[in-house]
PDB file of C-alpha atoms and ligand atoms in Angstrom:
ATOM      1  CA  UNK K   1      -6.285 -95.166  76.024  1.00  0.00           C
ATOM      2  CA  UNK K   2      -7.800 -96.802  72.940  1.00  0.00           C
ATOM      3  CA  UNK K   3      -9.593 -94.440  70.578  1.00  0.00           C
ATOM      4  CA  UNK K   4     -12.016 -95.551  67.889  1.00  0.00           C
ATOM      5  CA  UNK K   5     -11.552 -93.198  64.932  1.00  0.00           C
ATOM      6  CA  UNK K   6     -14.515 -92.715  62.622  1.00  0.00           C
ATOM      7  CA  UNK K   7     -14.419 -90.374  59.632  1.00  0.00           C
ATOM      8  CA  UNK K   8     -16.479 -89.557  56.557  1.00  0.00           C
ATOM      9  CA  UNK K   9     -19.479 -91.672  57.475  1.00  0.00           C
ATOM     10  CA  UNK K  10     -21.528 -89.658  54.977  1.00  0.00           C
ATOM     11  CA  UNK K  11     -24.971 -90.767  56.152  1.00  0.00           C
ATOM     12  CA  UNK K  12     -24.279 -94.435  55.370  1.00  0.00           C
ATOM     13  CA  UNK K  13     -26.071 -96.215  58.206  1.00  0.00           C
ATOM     14  CA  UNK K  14     -25.319 -99.750  57.022  1.00  0.00           C
ATOM     15  CA  UNK K  15     -21.573 -99.053  56.913  1.00  0.00           C
ATOM     16  CA  UNK K  16     -21.533 -97.394  60.340  1.00  0.00           C
ATOM     17  CA  UNK K  17     -23.450-100.274  61.876  1.00  0.00           C
ATOM     18  CA  UNK K  18     -20.970-102.821  60.476  1.00  0.00           C
ATOM     19  CA  UNK K  19     -18.007-100.832  61.818  1.00  0.00           C
ATOM     20  CA  UNK K  20     -19.441-100.661  65.307  1.00  0.00           C
ATOM     21  CA  UNK K  21     -20.222-104.378  65.251  1.00  0.00           C
ATOM     22  CA  UNK K  22     -16.652-105.337  64.318  1.00  0.00           C
ATOM     23  CA  UNK K  23     -14.612-102.601  66.053  1.00  0.00           C
ATOM     24  CA  UNK K  24     -11.810-103.791  68.354  1.00  0.00           C
ATOM     25  CA  UNK K  25     -12.154-102.840  72.049  1.00  0.00           C
ATOM     26  CA  UNK K  26     -11.894 -99.079  72.655  1.00  0.00           C
ATOM     27  CA  UNK K  27     -12.412 -96.530  75.433  1.00  0.00           C
ATOM     28  CA  UNK K  28     -13.658 -93.500  73.515  1.00  0.00           C
ATOM     29  CA  UNK K  29     -14.791 -92.493  70.008  1.00  0.00           C
ATOM     30  CA  UNK K  30     -13.441 -89.520  68.065  1.00  0.00           C
ATOM     31  CA  UNK K  31     -15.350 -88.501  64.955  1.00  0.00           C
ATOM     32  CA  UNK K  32     -13.298 -86.690  62.302  1.00  0.00           C
ATOM     33  CA  UNK K  33     -16.246 -85.174  60.453  1.00  0.00           C
ATOM     34  CA  UNK K  34     -18.422 -85.491  57.354  1.00  0.00           C
ATOM     35  CA  UNK K  35     -21.094 -87.327  59.279  1.00  0.00           C
ATOM     36  CA  UNK K  36     -23.622 -86.438  56.576  1.00  0.00           C
ATOM     37  CA  UNK K  37     -23.714 -85.710  52.846  1.00  0.00           C
ATOM     38  CA  UNK K  38     -23.943 -88.240  49.943  1.00  0.00           C
ATOM     39  CA  UNK K  39     -25.838 -90.992  51.814  1.00  0.00           C
ATOM     40  CA  UNK K  40     -29.545 -91.345  52.518  1.00  0.00           C
ATOM     41  CA  UNK K  41     -29.623 -91.936  56.291  1.00  0.00           C
ATOM     42  CA  UNK K  42     -28.508 -88.629  57.848  1.00  0.00           C
ATOM     43  CA  UNK K  43     -30.803 -88.644  60.874  1.00  0.00           C
ATOM     44  CA  UNK K  44     -30.193 -92.317  61.685  1.00  0.00           C
ATOM     45  CA  UNK K  45     -26.404 -91.867  61.434  1.00  0.00           C
ATOM     46  CA  UNK K  46     -26.421 -88.692  63.515  1.00  0.00           C
ATOM     47  CA  UNK K  47     -28.403 -90.339  66.256  1.00  0.00           C
ATOM     48  CA  UNK K  48     -25.907 -93.214  66.466  1.00  0.00           C
ATOM     49  CA  UNK K  49     -22.920 -90.845  66.395  1.00  0.00           C
ATOM     50  CA  UNK K  50     -24.382 -88.682  69.131  1.00  0.00           C
ATOM     51  CA  UNK K  51     -25.039 -91.733  71.306  1.00  0.00           C
ATOM     52  CA  UNK K  52     -21.516 -93.225  71.072  1.00  0.00           C
ATOM     53  CA  UNK K  53     -19.282 -90.176  71.488  1.00  0.00           C
ATOM     54  CA  UNK K  54     -18.819 -86.582  72.453  1.00  0.00           C
ATOM     55  CA  UNK K  55     -15.649 -85.782  70.552  1.00  0.00           C
ATOM     56  CA  UNK K  56     -16.222 -84.386  67.083  1.00  0.00           C
ATOM     57  CA  UNK K  57     -14.681 -82.070  64.538  1.00  0.00           C
ATOM     58  CA  UNK K  58     -16.818 -80.763  61.710  1.00  0.00           C
ATOM     59  CA  UNK K  59     -16.240 -81.717  58.083  1.00  0.00           C
ATOM     60  CA  UNK K  60     -16.825 -79.602  54.995  1.00  0.00           C
ATOM     61  CA  UNK K  61     -20.094 -81.441  54.265  1.00  0.00           C
ATOM     62  CA  UNK K  62     -21.312 -80.937  57.842  1.00  0.00           C
ATOM     63  CA  UNK K  63     -20.564 -77.227  57.515  1.00  0.00           C
ATOM     64  CA  UNK K  64     -22.227 -76.972  54.094  1.00  0.00           C
ATOM     65  CA  UNK K  65     -25.370 -78.788  55.249  1.00  0.00           C
ATOM     66  CA  UNK K  66     -25.612 -76.666  58.394  1.00  0.00           C
ATOM     67  CA  UNK K  67     -24.924 -73.248  56.848  1.00  0.00           C
ATOM     68  CA  UNK K  68     -24.478 -73.667  53.056  1.00  0.00           C
ATOM     69  CA  UNK K  69     -20.962 -72.257  53.590  1.00  0.00           C
ATOM     70  CA  UNK K  70     -18.508 -73.495  50.965  1.00  0.00           C
ATOM     71  CA  UNK K  71     -21.197 -75.093  48.791  1.00  0.00           C
ATOM     72  CA  UNK K  72     -19.969 -73.048  45.807  1.00  0.00           C
ATOM     73  CA  UNK K  73     -16.865 -75.265  45.787  1.00  0.00           C
ATOM     74  CA  UNK K  74     -18.894 -78.503  45.664  1.00  0.00           C
ATOM     75  CA  UNK K  75     -19.458 -80.408  42.427  1.00  0.00           C
ATOM     76  CA  UNK K  76     -23.121 -80.573  41.292  1.00  0.00           C
ATOM     77  CA  UNK K  77     -23.704 -84.078  42.682  1.00  0.00           C
ATOM     78  CA  UNK K  78     -22.264 -83.185  46.105  1.00  0.00           C
ATOM     79  CA  UNK K  79     -24.198 -79.906  46.177  1.00  0.00           C
ATOM     80  CA  UNK K  80     -27.439 -81.751  45.369  1.00  0.00           C
ATOM     81  CA  UNK K  81     -26.763 -84.124  48.270  1.00  0.00           C
ATOM     82  CA  UNK K  82     -26.130 -81.143  50.581  1.00  0.00           C
ATOM     83  CA  UNK K  83     -29.506 -79.623  49.688  1.00  0.00           C
ATOM     84  CA  UNK K  84     -31.292 -82.976  50.050  1.00  0.00           C
ATOM     85  CA  UNK K  85     -29.692 -83.550  53.479  1.00  0.00           C
ATOM     86  CA  UNK K  86     -30.541 -80.024  54.632  1.00  0.00           C
ATOM     87  CA  UNK K  87     -34.188 -80.555  53.789  1.00  0.00           C
ATOM     88  CA  UNK K  88     -34.393 -83.984  55.473  1.00  0.00           C
ATOM     89  CA  UNK K  89     -32.580 -83.424  58.788  1.00  0.00           C
ATOM     90  CA  UNK K  90     -34.699 -82.831  61.863  1.00  0.00           C
ATOM     91  CA  UNK K  91     -34.415 -79.251  63.199  1.00  0.00           C
ATOM     92  CA  UNK K  92     -32.628 -80.616  66.251  1.00  0.00           C
ATOM     93  CA  UNK K  93     -30.051 -82.504  64.204  1.00  0.00           C
ATOM     94  CA  UNK K  94     -29.496 -79.484  61.961  1.00  0.00           C
ATOM     95  CA  UNK K  95     -28.838 -77.308  65.032  1.00  0.00           C
ATOM     96  CA  UNK K  96     -26.490 -79.943  66.469  1.00  0.00           C
ATOM     97  CA  UNK K  97     -24.582 -80.123  63.178  1.00  0.00           C
ATOM     98  CA  UNK K  98     -24.260 -76.341  63.142  1.00  0.00           C
ATOM     99  CA  UNK K  99     -22.668 -76.420  66.603  1.00  0.00           C
ATOM    100  CA  UNK K 100     -19.900 -78.881  65.678  1.00  0.00           C
ATOM    101  CA  UNK K 101     -16.464 -77.406  66.415  1.00  0.00           C
ATOM    102  CA  UNK K 102     -13.830 -76.679  63.809  1.00  0.00           C
ATOM    103  CA  UNK K 103     -10.680 -78.782  64.178  1.00  0.00           C
ATOM    104  CA  UNK K 104      -8.019 -79.400  65.209  1.00  0.00           C
ATOM    105  CA  UNK K 105      -9.294 -80.869  68.447  1.00  0.00           C
ATOM    106  CA  UNK K 106      -7.078 -81.995  71.314  1.00  0.00           C
ATOM    107  CA  UNK K 107      -8.000 -84.186  74.277  1.00  0.00           C
ATOM    108  CA  UNK K 108      -7.002 -83.038  77.746  1.00  0.00           C
ATOM    109  CA  UNK K 109      -5.276 -86.321  78.662  1.00  0.00           C
ATOM    110  CA  UNK K 110      -3.568 -86.982  75.319  1.00  0.00           C
ATOM    111  CA  UNK K 111      -0.672 -84.559  74.747  1.00  0.00           C
ATOM    112  CA  UNK K 112       1.023 -84.487  71.346  1.00  0.00           C
ATOM    113  CA  UNK K 113      -2.043 -85.748  69.502  1.00  0.00           C
ATOM    114  CA  UNK K 114      -4.732 -83.828  67.618  1.00  0.00           C
ATOM    115  CA  UNK K 115      -7.715 -84.495  65.389  1.00  0.00           C
ATOM    116  CA  UNK K 116      -8.721 -82.596  62.240  1.00  0.00           C
ATOM    117  CA  UNK K 117     -10.930 -83.092  59.186  1.00  0.00           C
ATOM    118  CA  UNK K 118      -8.657 -81.950  56.330  1.00  0.00           C
ATOM    119  CA  UNK K 119      -5.180 -80.694  57.135  1.00  0.00           C
ATOM    120  CA  UNK K 120      -4.263 -79.628  60.685  1.00  0.00           C
ATOM    121  CA  UNK K 121      -3.484 -76.253  59.060  1.00  0.00           C
ATOM    122  CA  UNK K 122      -6.716 -75.950  57.019  1.00  0.00           C
ATOM    123  CA  UNK K 123      -9.872 -77.965  57.603  1.00  0.00           C
ATOM    124  CA  UNK K 124     -10.777 -77.921  53.880  1.00  0.00           C
ATOM    125  CA  UNK K 125      -7.383 -78.979  52.482  1.00  0.00           C
ATOM    126  CA  UNK K 126      -6.907 -82.442  50.919  1.00  0.00           C
ATOM    127  CA  UNK K 127      -3.709 -84.318  51.736  1.00  0.00           C
ATOM    128  CA  UNK K 128      -3.498 -86.975  49.046  1.00  0.00           C
ATOM    129  CA  UNK K 129       0.237 -87.440  48.387  1.00  0.00           C
ATOM    130  CA  UNK K 130       3.592 -87.077  50.113  1.00  0.00           C
ATOM    131  CA  UNK K 131       4.195 -83.623  48.552  1.00  0.00           C
ATOM    132  CA  UNK K 132       0.947 -82.325  50.038  1.00  0.00           C
ATOM    133  CA  UNK K 133       1.744 -83.970  53.375  1.00  0.00           C
ATOM    134  CA  UNK K 134       5.182 -82.439  53.845  1.00  0.00           C
ATOM    135  CA  UNK K 135       4.276 -78.929  55.039  1.00  0.00           C
ATOM    136  CA  UNK K 136       1.500 -79.987  57.456  1.00  0.00           C
ATOM    137  CA  UNK K 137       3.696 -82.822  58.782  1.00  0.00           C
ATOM    138  CA  UNK K 138       6.472 -80.368  59.618  1.00  0.00           C
ATOM    139  CA  UNK K 139       4.275 -77.464  60.744  1.00  0.00           C
ATOM    140  CA  UNK K 140       1.625 -79.268  62.791  1.00  0.00           C
ATOM    141  CA  UNK K 141       1.661 -78.307  66.445  1.00  0.00           C
ATOM    142  CA  UNK K 142       1.485 -81.999  67.439  1.00  0.00           C
ATOM    143  CA  UNK K 143       3.643 -84.877  66.184  1.00  0.00           C
ATOM    144  CA  UNK K 144       0.543 -87.056  65.685  1.00  0.00           C
ATOM    145  CA  UNK K 145      -2.508 -85.801  63.793  1.00  0.00           C
ATOM    146  CA  UNK K 146      -5.496 -87.888  62.755  1.00  0.00           C
ATOM    147  CA  UNK K 147      -7.258 -86.604  59.646  1.00  0.00           C
ATOM    148  CA  UNK K 148     -10.054 -87.580  57.264  1.00  0.00           C
ATOM    149  CA  UNK K 149     -11.422 -85.814  54.158  1.00  0.00           C
ATOM    150  CA  UNK K 150      -9.689 -87.772  51.356  1.00  0.00           C
ATOM    151  CA  UNK K 151     -11.473 -91.088  52.067  1.00  0.00           C
ATOM    152  CA  UNK K 152      -8.106 -92.843  51.631  1.00  0.00           C
ATOM    153  CA  UNK K 153      -6.861 -94.990  54.503  1.00  0.00           C
ATOM    154  CA  UNK K 154      -3.197 -94.835  55.493  1.00  0.00           C
ATOM    155  CA  UNK K 155      -0.412 -92.961  57.254  1.00  0.00           C
ATOM    156  CA  UNK K 156       1.965 -90.222  56.120  1.00  0.00           C
ATOM    157  CA  UNK K 157       5.128 -90.394  58.207  1.00  0.00           C
ATOM    158  CA  UNK K 158       7.985 -87.912  58.501  1.00  0.00           C
ATOM    159  CA  UNK K 159      11.015 -89.935  59.546  1.00  0.00           C
ATOM    160  CA  UNK K 160      14.686 -88.987  59.183  1.00  0.00           C
ATOM    161  CA  UNK K 161      13.961 -85.959  56.960  1.00  0.00           C
ATOM    162  CA  UNK K 162      11.795 -87.930  54.504  1.00  0.00           C
ATOM    163  CA  UNK K 163       8.049 -88.229  53.969  1.00  0.00           C
ATOM    164  CA  UNK K 164       6.604 -91.638  53.184  1.00  0.00           C
ATOM    165  CA  UNK K 165       3.121 -93.069  52.845  1.00  0.00           C
ATOM    166  CA  UNK K 166       2.256 -96.378  54.471  1.00  0.00           C
ATOM    167  CA  UNK K 167      -1.002 -98.143  53.730  1.00  0.00           C
ATOM    168  CA  UNK K 168      -2.424-101.343  55.235  1.00  0.00           C
ATOM    169  CA  UNK K 169      -1.709-104.449  53.176  1.00  0.00           C
ATOM    170  CA  UNK K 170      -4.957-106.385  53.318  1.00  0.00           C
ATOM    171  CA  UNK K 171      -5.113-109.977  52.097  1.00  0.00           C
ATOM    172  CA  UNK K 172      -8.685-111.238  52.201  1.00  0.00           C
ATOM    173  CA  UNK K 173     -11.013-109.196  49.961  1.00  0.00           C
ATOM    174  CA  UNK K 174     -14.583-109.182  51.204  1.00  0.00           C
ATOM    175  CA  UNK K 175     -13.830-110.153  54.816  1.00  0.00           C
ATOM    176  CA  UNK K 176     -13.269-108.180  57.999  1.00  0.00           C
ATOM    177  CA  UNK K 177      -9.557-107.487  58.399  1.00  0.00           C
ATOM    178  CA  UNK K 178      -7.282-105.553  60.744  1.00  0.00           C
ATOM    179  CA  UNK K 179      -3.701-104.440  60.009  1.00  0.00           C
ATOM    180  CA  UNK K 180      -1.507-102.916  62.705  1.00  0.00           C
ATOM    181  CA  UNK K 181       0.944-100.047  62.303  1.00  0.00           C
ATOM    182  CA  UNK K 182       3.507 -99.589  65.076  1.00  0.00           C
ATOM    183  CA  UNK K 183       4.362 -95.904  65.424  1.00  0.00           C
ATOM    184  CA  UNK K 184       8.055 -95.009  65.682  1.00  0.00           C
ATOM    185  CA  UNK K 185       9.400 -92.748  68.388  1.00  0.00           C
ATOM    186  CA  UNK K 186      10.601 -89.415  67.027  1.00  0.00           C
ATOM    187  CA  UNK K 187       8.535 -89.633  63.844  1.00  0.00           C
ATOM    188  CA  UNK K 188       5.691 -87.263  62.916  1.00  0.00           C
ATOM    189  CA  UNK K 189       2.458 -88.602  61.468  1.00  0.00           C
ATOM    190  CA  UNK K 190      -0.716 -87.679  59.620  1.00  0.00           C
ATOM    191  CA  UNK K 191      -2.973 -90.725  59.854  1.00  0.00           C
ATOM    192  CA  UNK K 192      -6.262 -91.231  58.033  1.00  0.00           C
ATOM    193  CA  UNK K 193      -8.580 -93.999  59.266  1.00  0.00           C
ATOM    194  CA  UNK K 194     -10.303 -93.967  55.860  1.00  0.00           C
ATOM    195  CA  UNK K 195     -13.975 -93.419  55.154  1.00  0.00           C
ATOM    196  CA  UNK K 196     -16.707 -95.384  56.863  1.00  0.00           C
ATOM    197  CA  UNK K 197     -19.412 -94.591  54.355  1.00  0.00           C
ATOM    198  CA  UNK K 198     -17.802 -93.834  50.980  1.00  0.00           C
ATOM    199  CA  UNK K 199     -14.276 -95.301  50.605  1.00  0.00           C
ATOM    200  CA  UNK K 200     -12.290 -94.044  47.594  1.00  0.00           C
ATOM    201  CA  UNK K 201      -9.184 -96.219  47.784  1.00  0.00           C
ATOM    202  CA  UNK K 202     -10.522 -99.027  45.607  1.00  0.00           C
ATOM    203  CA  UNK K 203     -11.750-101.166  48.507  1.00  0.00           C
ATOM    204  CA  UNK K 204     -15.534-101.047  48.965  1.00  0.00           C
ATOM    205  CA  UNK K 205     -15.398-102.225  52.599  1.00  0.00           C
ATOM    206  CA  UNK K 206     -16.100 -99.677  55.342  1.00  0.00           C
ATOM    207  CA  UNK K 207     -12.856 -98.242  56.757  1.00  0.00           C
ATOM    208  CA  UNK K 208     -11.970 -97.078  60.256  1.00  0.00           C
ATOM    209  CA  UNK K 209      -9.147 -97.373  62.818  1.00  0.00           C
ATOM    210  CA  UNK K 210      -8.330 -97.738  66.494  1.00  0.00           C
ATOM    211  CA  UNK K 211      -5.387 -95.915  68.087  1.00  0.00           C
ATOM    212  CA  UNK K 212      -3.860 -97.378  71.255  1.00  0.00           C
ATOM    213  CA  UNK K 213      -1.901 -94.494  72.779  1.00  0.00           C
ATOM    214  CA  UNK K 214      -0.185 -96.729  75.361  1.00  0.00           C
ATOM    215  CA  UNK K 215       1.131 -99.264  72.854  1.00  0.00           C
ATOM    216  CA  UNK K 216       1.595 -96.581  70.151  1.00  0.00           C
ATOM    217  CA  UNK K 217      -0.220 -98.812  67.676  1.00  0.00           C
ATOM    218  CA  UNK K 218      -2.778 -97.827  65.054  1.00  0.00           C
ATOM    219  CA  UNK K 219      -4.999-100.689  63.936  1.00  0.00           C
ATOM    220  CA  UNK K 220      -6.482-100.075  60.474  1.00  0.00           C
ATOM    221  CA  UNK K 221      -9.751-101.933  59.955  1.00  0.00           C
ATOM    222  CA  UNK K 222     -11.952-102.878  57.000  1.00  0.00           C
ATOM    223  CA  UNK K 223     -15.310-104.533  57.252  1.00  0.00           C
ATOM    224  CA  UNK K 224     -17.876-105.624  54.674  1.00  0.00           C
ATOM    225  CA  UNK K 225     -21.367-104.171  54.994  1.00  0.00           C
ATOM    226  CA  UNK K 226     -24.733-104.323  53.277  1.00  0.00           C
ATOM    227  CA  UNK K 227     -23.842-102.120  50.285  1.00  0.00           C
ATOM    228  CA  UNK K 228     -27.004-103.096  48.436  1.00  0.00           C
ATOM    229  CA  UNK K 229     -29.230-101.778  51.224  1.00  0.00           C
ATOM    230  CA  UNK K 230     -27.309 -98.467  51.358  1.00  0.00           C
ATOM    231  CA  UNK K 231     -27.584 -98.150  47.569  1.00  0.00           C
ATOM    232  CA  UNK K 232     -31.307 -98.857  47.566  1.00  0.00           C
ATOM    233  CA  UNK K 233     -31.877 -96.138  50.138  1.00  0.00           C
ATOM    234  CA  UNK K 234     -29.922 -93.624  48.025  1.00  0.00           C
ATOM    235  CA  UNK K 235     -31.929 -94.468  44.901  1.00  0.00           C
ATOM    236  CA  UNK K 236     -35.256 -94.468  46.763  1.00  0.00           C
ATOM    237  CA  UNK K 237     -34.415 -91.022  48.165  1.00  0.00           C
ATOM    238  CA  UNK K 238     -33.979 -89.618  44.663  1.00  0.00           C
ATOM    239  CA  UNK K 239     -30.308 -88.783  45.247  1.00  0.00           C
ATOM    240  CA  UNK K 240     -27.965 -88.961  42.210  1.00  0.00           C
ATOM    241  CA  UNK K 241     -27.496 -92.652  41.153  1.00  0.00           C
ATOM    242  CA  UNK K 242     -23.721 -92.123  40.978  1.00  0.00           C
ATOM    243  CA  UNK K 243     -23.721 -91.859  44.784  1.00  0.00           C
ATOM    244  CA  UNK K 244     -25.092 -95.404  44.920  1.00  0.00           C
ATOM    245  CA  UNK K 245     -22.988 -97.023  42.172  1.00  0.00           C
ATOM    246  CA  UNK K 246     -19.660 -95.763  43.491  1.00  0.00           C
ATOM    247  CA  UNK K 247     -20.127 -97.623  46.790  1.00  0.00           C
ATOM    248  CA  UNK K 248     -19.724-101.022  45.060  1.00  0.00           C
ATOM    249  CA  UNK K 249     -16.263-100.185  43.799  1.00  0.00           C
ATOM    250  CA  UNK K 250     -14.900 -97.968  46.556  1.00  0.00           C
ATOM    251  CA  UNK K 251     -14.252 -95.014  44.223  1.00  0.00           C
TER     252      UNK K 251
HETATM  253 ZN1   ZN E 301     -15.899 -86.666  53.178  1.00  0.00          ZN
END
């Protein structure tokens, strides 16, 4: 089975559209959460997400928009975007967002693999470095966990008693690129497909991944998108300008 992994779309319609137009062949879509928040196209993005897949875990922004839970931990810019999104979603989309399940999620025909927003142990926890990855890598109930939340694409691997971080080595800035990671038997992984709509790893291109469970290969993908159009929508919506400017630099 080939799974298209989308995470942290953050209401960026232009980025989502580019990902879907360049995605390698896949059988199903799993969405790792933070569909909304920050960007200016929450209804448009939700409608696309709902039409392409039925497997979702909620993100902290989805939860905050739906219920205001956890908003006290958000910085002022993020909290402003939560309130803006809450007031612009259709009642139906708001109800749908509120019904999203908490991770980790497992698929009936995919043993040993799970999907979460933050850590498999805590949906709100950020796993940024190998120290933070060690406990969830060892304690996760599945050897392979796909996560989002940090907006940083790459794989934490626990192999032969050591934790390492592997990230895709891209070569052609500004173009669509794919880099494959062959998973090793016996290793444990936390793999982040990166953020579709607000990358923070210094590469402005939209990030996502495809996992081929038969071949045990994760293909990391980057694709350029119409950043200017996404930025103009954010500014026209009256959202904080920082949410527009950061998209150009992937930070
Ligand atoms: Zn996010």
